PDB file of C-alpha atoms in Angstrom:
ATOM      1  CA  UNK A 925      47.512  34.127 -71.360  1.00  0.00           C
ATOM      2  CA  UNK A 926      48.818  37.617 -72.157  1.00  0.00           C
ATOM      3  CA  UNK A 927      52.347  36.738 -70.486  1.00  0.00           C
ATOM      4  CA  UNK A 928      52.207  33.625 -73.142  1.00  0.00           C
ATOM      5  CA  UNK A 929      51.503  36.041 -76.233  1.00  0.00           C
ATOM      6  CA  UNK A 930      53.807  38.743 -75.547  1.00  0.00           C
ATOM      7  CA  UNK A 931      56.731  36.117 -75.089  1.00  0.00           C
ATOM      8  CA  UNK A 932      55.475  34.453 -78.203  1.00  0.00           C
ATOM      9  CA  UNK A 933      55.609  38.045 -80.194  1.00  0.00           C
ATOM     10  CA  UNK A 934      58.920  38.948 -78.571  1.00  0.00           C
ATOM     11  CA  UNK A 935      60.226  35.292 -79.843  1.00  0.00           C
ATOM     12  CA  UNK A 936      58.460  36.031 -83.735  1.00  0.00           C
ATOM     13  CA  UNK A 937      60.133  39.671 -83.815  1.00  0.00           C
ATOM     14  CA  UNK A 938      63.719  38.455 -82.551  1.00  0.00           C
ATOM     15  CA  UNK A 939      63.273  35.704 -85.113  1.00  0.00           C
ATOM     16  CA  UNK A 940      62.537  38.266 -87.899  1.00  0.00           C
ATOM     17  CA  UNK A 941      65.439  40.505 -86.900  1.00  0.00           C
ATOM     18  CA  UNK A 942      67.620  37.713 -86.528  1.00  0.00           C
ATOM     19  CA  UNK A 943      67.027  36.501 -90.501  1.00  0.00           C
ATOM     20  CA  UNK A 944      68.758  38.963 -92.297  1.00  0.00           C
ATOM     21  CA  UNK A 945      71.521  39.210 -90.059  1.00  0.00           C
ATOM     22  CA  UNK A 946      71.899  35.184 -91.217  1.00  0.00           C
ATOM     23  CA  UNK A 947      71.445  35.822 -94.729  1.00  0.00           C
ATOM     24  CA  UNK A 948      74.050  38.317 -94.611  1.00  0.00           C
ATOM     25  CA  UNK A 949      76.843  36.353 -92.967  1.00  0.00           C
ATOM     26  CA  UNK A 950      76.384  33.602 -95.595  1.00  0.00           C
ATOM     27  CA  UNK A 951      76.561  35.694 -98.701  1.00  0.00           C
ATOM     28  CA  UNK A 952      80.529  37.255 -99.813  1.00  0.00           C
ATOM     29  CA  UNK A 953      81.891  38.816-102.687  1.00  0.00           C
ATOM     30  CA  UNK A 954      82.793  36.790-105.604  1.00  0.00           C
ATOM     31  CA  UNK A 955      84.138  36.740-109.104  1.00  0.00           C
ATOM     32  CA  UNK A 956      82.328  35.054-111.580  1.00  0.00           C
ATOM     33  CA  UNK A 957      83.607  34.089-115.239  1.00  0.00           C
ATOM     34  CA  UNK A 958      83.535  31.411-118.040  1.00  0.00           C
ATOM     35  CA  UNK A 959      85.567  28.140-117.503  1.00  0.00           C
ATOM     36  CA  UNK A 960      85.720  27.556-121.045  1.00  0.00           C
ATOM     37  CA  UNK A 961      83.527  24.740-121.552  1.00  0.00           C
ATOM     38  CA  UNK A 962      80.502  24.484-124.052  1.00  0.00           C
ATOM     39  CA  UNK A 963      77.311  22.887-123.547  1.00  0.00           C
ATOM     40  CA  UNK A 964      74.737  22.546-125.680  1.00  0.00           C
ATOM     41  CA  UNK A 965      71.748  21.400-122.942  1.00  0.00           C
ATOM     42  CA  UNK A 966      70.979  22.777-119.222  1.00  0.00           C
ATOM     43  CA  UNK A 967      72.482  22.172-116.348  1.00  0.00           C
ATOM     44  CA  UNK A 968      75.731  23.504-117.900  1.00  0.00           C
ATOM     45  CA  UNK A 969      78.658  23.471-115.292  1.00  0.00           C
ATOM     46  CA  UNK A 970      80.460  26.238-117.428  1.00  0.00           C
ATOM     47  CA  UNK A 971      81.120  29.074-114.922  1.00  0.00           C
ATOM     48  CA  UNK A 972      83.251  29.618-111.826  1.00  0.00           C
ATOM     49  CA  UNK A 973      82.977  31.210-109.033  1.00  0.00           C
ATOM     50  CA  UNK A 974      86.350  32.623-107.175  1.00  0.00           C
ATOM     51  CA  UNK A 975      84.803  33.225-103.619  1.00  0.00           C
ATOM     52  CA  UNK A 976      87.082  36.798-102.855  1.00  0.00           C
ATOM     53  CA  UNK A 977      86.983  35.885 -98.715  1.00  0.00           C
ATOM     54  CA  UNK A 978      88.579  32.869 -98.964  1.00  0.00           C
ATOM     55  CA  UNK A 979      90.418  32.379-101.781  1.00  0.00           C
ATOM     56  CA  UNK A 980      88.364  29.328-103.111  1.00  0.00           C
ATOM     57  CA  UNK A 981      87.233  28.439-106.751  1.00  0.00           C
ATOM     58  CA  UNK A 982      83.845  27.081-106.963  1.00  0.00           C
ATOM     59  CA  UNK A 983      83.716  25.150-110.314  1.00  0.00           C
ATOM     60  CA  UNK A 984      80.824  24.324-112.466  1.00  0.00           C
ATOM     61  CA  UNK A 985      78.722  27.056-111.000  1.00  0.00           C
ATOM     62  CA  UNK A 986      75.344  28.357-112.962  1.00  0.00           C
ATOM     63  CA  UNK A 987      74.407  31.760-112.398  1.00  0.00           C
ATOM     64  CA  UNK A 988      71.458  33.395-111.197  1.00  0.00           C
ATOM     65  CA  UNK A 989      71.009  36.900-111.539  1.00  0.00           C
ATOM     66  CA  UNK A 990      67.157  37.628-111.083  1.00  0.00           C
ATOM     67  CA  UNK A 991      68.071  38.776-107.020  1.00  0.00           C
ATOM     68  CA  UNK A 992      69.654  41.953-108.765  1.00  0.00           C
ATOM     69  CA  UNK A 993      67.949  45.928-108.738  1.00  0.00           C
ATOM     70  CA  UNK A 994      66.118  45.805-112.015  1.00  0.00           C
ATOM     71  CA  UNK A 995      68.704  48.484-112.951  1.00  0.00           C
ATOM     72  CA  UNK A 996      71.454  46.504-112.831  1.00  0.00           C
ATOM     73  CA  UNK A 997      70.249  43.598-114.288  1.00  0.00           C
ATOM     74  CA  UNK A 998      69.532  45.716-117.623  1.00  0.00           C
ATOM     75  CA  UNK A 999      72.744  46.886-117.954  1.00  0.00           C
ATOM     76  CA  UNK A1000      72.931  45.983-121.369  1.00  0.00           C
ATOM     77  CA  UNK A1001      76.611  44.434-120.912  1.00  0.00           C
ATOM     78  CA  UNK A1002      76.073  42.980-117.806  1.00  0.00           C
ATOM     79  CA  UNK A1003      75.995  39.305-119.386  1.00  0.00           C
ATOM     80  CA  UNK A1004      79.455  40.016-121.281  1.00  0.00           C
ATOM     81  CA  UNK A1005      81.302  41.423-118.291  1.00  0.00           C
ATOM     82  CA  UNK A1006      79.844  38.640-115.757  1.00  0.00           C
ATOM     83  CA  UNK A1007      81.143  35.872-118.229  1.00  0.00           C
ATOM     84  CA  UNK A1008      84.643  37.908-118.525  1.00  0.00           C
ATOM     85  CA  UNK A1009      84.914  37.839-115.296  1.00  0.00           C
ATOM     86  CA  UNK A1010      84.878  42.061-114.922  1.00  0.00           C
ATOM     87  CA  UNK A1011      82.584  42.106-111.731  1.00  0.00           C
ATOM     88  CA  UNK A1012      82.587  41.653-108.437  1.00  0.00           C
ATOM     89  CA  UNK A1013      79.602  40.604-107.285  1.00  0.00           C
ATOM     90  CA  UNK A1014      77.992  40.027-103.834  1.00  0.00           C
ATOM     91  CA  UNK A1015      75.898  36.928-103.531  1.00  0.00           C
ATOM     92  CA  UNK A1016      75.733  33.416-102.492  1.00  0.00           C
ATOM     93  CA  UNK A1017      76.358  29.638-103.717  1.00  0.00           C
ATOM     94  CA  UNK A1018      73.268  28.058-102.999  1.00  0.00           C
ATOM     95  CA  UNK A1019      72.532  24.572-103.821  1.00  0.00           C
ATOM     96  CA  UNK A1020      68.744  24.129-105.366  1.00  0.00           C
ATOM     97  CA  UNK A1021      66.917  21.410-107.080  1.00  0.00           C
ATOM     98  CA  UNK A1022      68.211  17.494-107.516  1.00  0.00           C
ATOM     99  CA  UNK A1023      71.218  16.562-105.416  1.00  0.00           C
ATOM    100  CA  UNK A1024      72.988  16.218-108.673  1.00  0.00           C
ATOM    101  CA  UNK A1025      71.816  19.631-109.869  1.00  0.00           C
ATOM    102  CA  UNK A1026      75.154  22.232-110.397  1.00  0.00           C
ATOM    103  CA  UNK A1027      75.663  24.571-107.312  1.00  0.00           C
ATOM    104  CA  UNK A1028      74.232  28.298-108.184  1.00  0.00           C
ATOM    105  CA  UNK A1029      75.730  31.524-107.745  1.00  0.00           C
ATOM    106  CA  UNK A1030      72.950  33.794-106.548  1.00  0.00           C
ATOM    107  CA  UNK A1031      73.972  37.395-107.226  1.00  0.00           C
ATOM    108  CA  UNK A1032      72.172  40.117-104.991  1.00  0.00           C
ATOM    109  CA  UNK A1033      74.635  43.249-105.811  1.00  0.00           C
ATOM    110  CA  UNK A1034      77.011  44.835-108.454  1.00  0.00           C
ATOM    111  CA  UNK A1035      80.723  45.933-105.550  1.00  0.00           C
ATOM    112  CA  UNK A1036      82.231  46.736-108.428  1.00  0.00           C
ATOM    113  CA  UNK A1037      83.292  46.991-111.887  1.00  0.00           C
ATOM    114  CA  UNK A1038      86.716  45.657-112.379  1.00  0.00           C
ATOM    115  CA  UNK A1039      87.761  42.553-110.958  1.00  0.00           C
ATOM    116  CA  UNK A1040      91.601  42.226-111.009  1.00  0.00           C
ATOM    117  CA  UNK A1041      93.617  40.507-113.473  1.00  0.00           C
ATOM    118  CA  UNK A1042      94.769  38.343-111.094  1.00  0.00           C
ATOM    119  CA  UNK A1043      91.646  37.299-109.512  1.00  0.00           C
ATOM    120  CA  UNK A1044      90.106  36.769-113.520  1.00  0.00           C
ATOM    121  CA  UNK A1045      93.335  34.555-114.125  1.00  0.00           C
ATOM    122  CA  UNK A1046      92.749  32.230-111.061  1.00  0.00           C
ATOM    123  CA  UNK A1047      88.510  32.205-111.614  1.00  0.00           C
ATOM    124  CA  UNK A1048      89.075  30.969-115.354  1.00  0.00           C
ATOM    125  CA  UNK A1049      91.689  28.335-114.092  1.00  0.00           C
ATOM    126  CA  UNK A1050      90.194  24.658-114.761  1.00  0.00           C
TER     127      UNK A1050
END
């Protein structure tokens, strides 16, 4: 019986340490910014998301920023540069709610301050 616990503990921690290692490999660097469009009810598909890995524009993205540091998330012109498309962020698209539901850009950390002009250009691109 103790041979049958300790493999079942080994098997728990490996699981645990495997996790974040997961997590990790599916989150990247991204641009988010406005697309322009208006909405005047939730879900509202007006963001995109320029993933910075692989070159690819995720359109009609909503954002979710409640994964940030407290202290970054009260920077009180965090909202206008997000939407301008002057961060990079880290964070992951993650698809929650209805199957119809908009995909959501999950936003764990601020990588830096100033996106480039090009990479605002091609985010904003409908």
């Amino acid at each position: 019986m103790s041979g049958f616990r300790f493999a079942s503990l080994v098997l728990a921690v490996s699981s645990i340490v495997a996790l974040p290692s997961l997590a990790a490999a599916q989150s990247s660097d991204y641009v988010y910014c406005s697309n322009g469009i208006v909405c005047m009810m939730a879900p509202c598909p007006s963001g995109n998301a320029l993933d910075l890995t692989t070159g690819n524009v995720v359109k009609g993205v909503e954002l979710n920023t409640t994964e940030l540091p407290p202290l970054d998330r009260s920077a009180p012109d965090l909202s206008d540069k997000l939407y301008a498309g002057k961060l990079v962020v880290r964070g992951s698209i993650q698809h929650r709610g209805q199957p119809n539901d908009p995909p959501m850009l999950v936003v764990t950390k601020i990588e830096r301050s100033s996106s480039k002009k090009s990479e605002r250009k091609r985010c904003a691109a409908r």
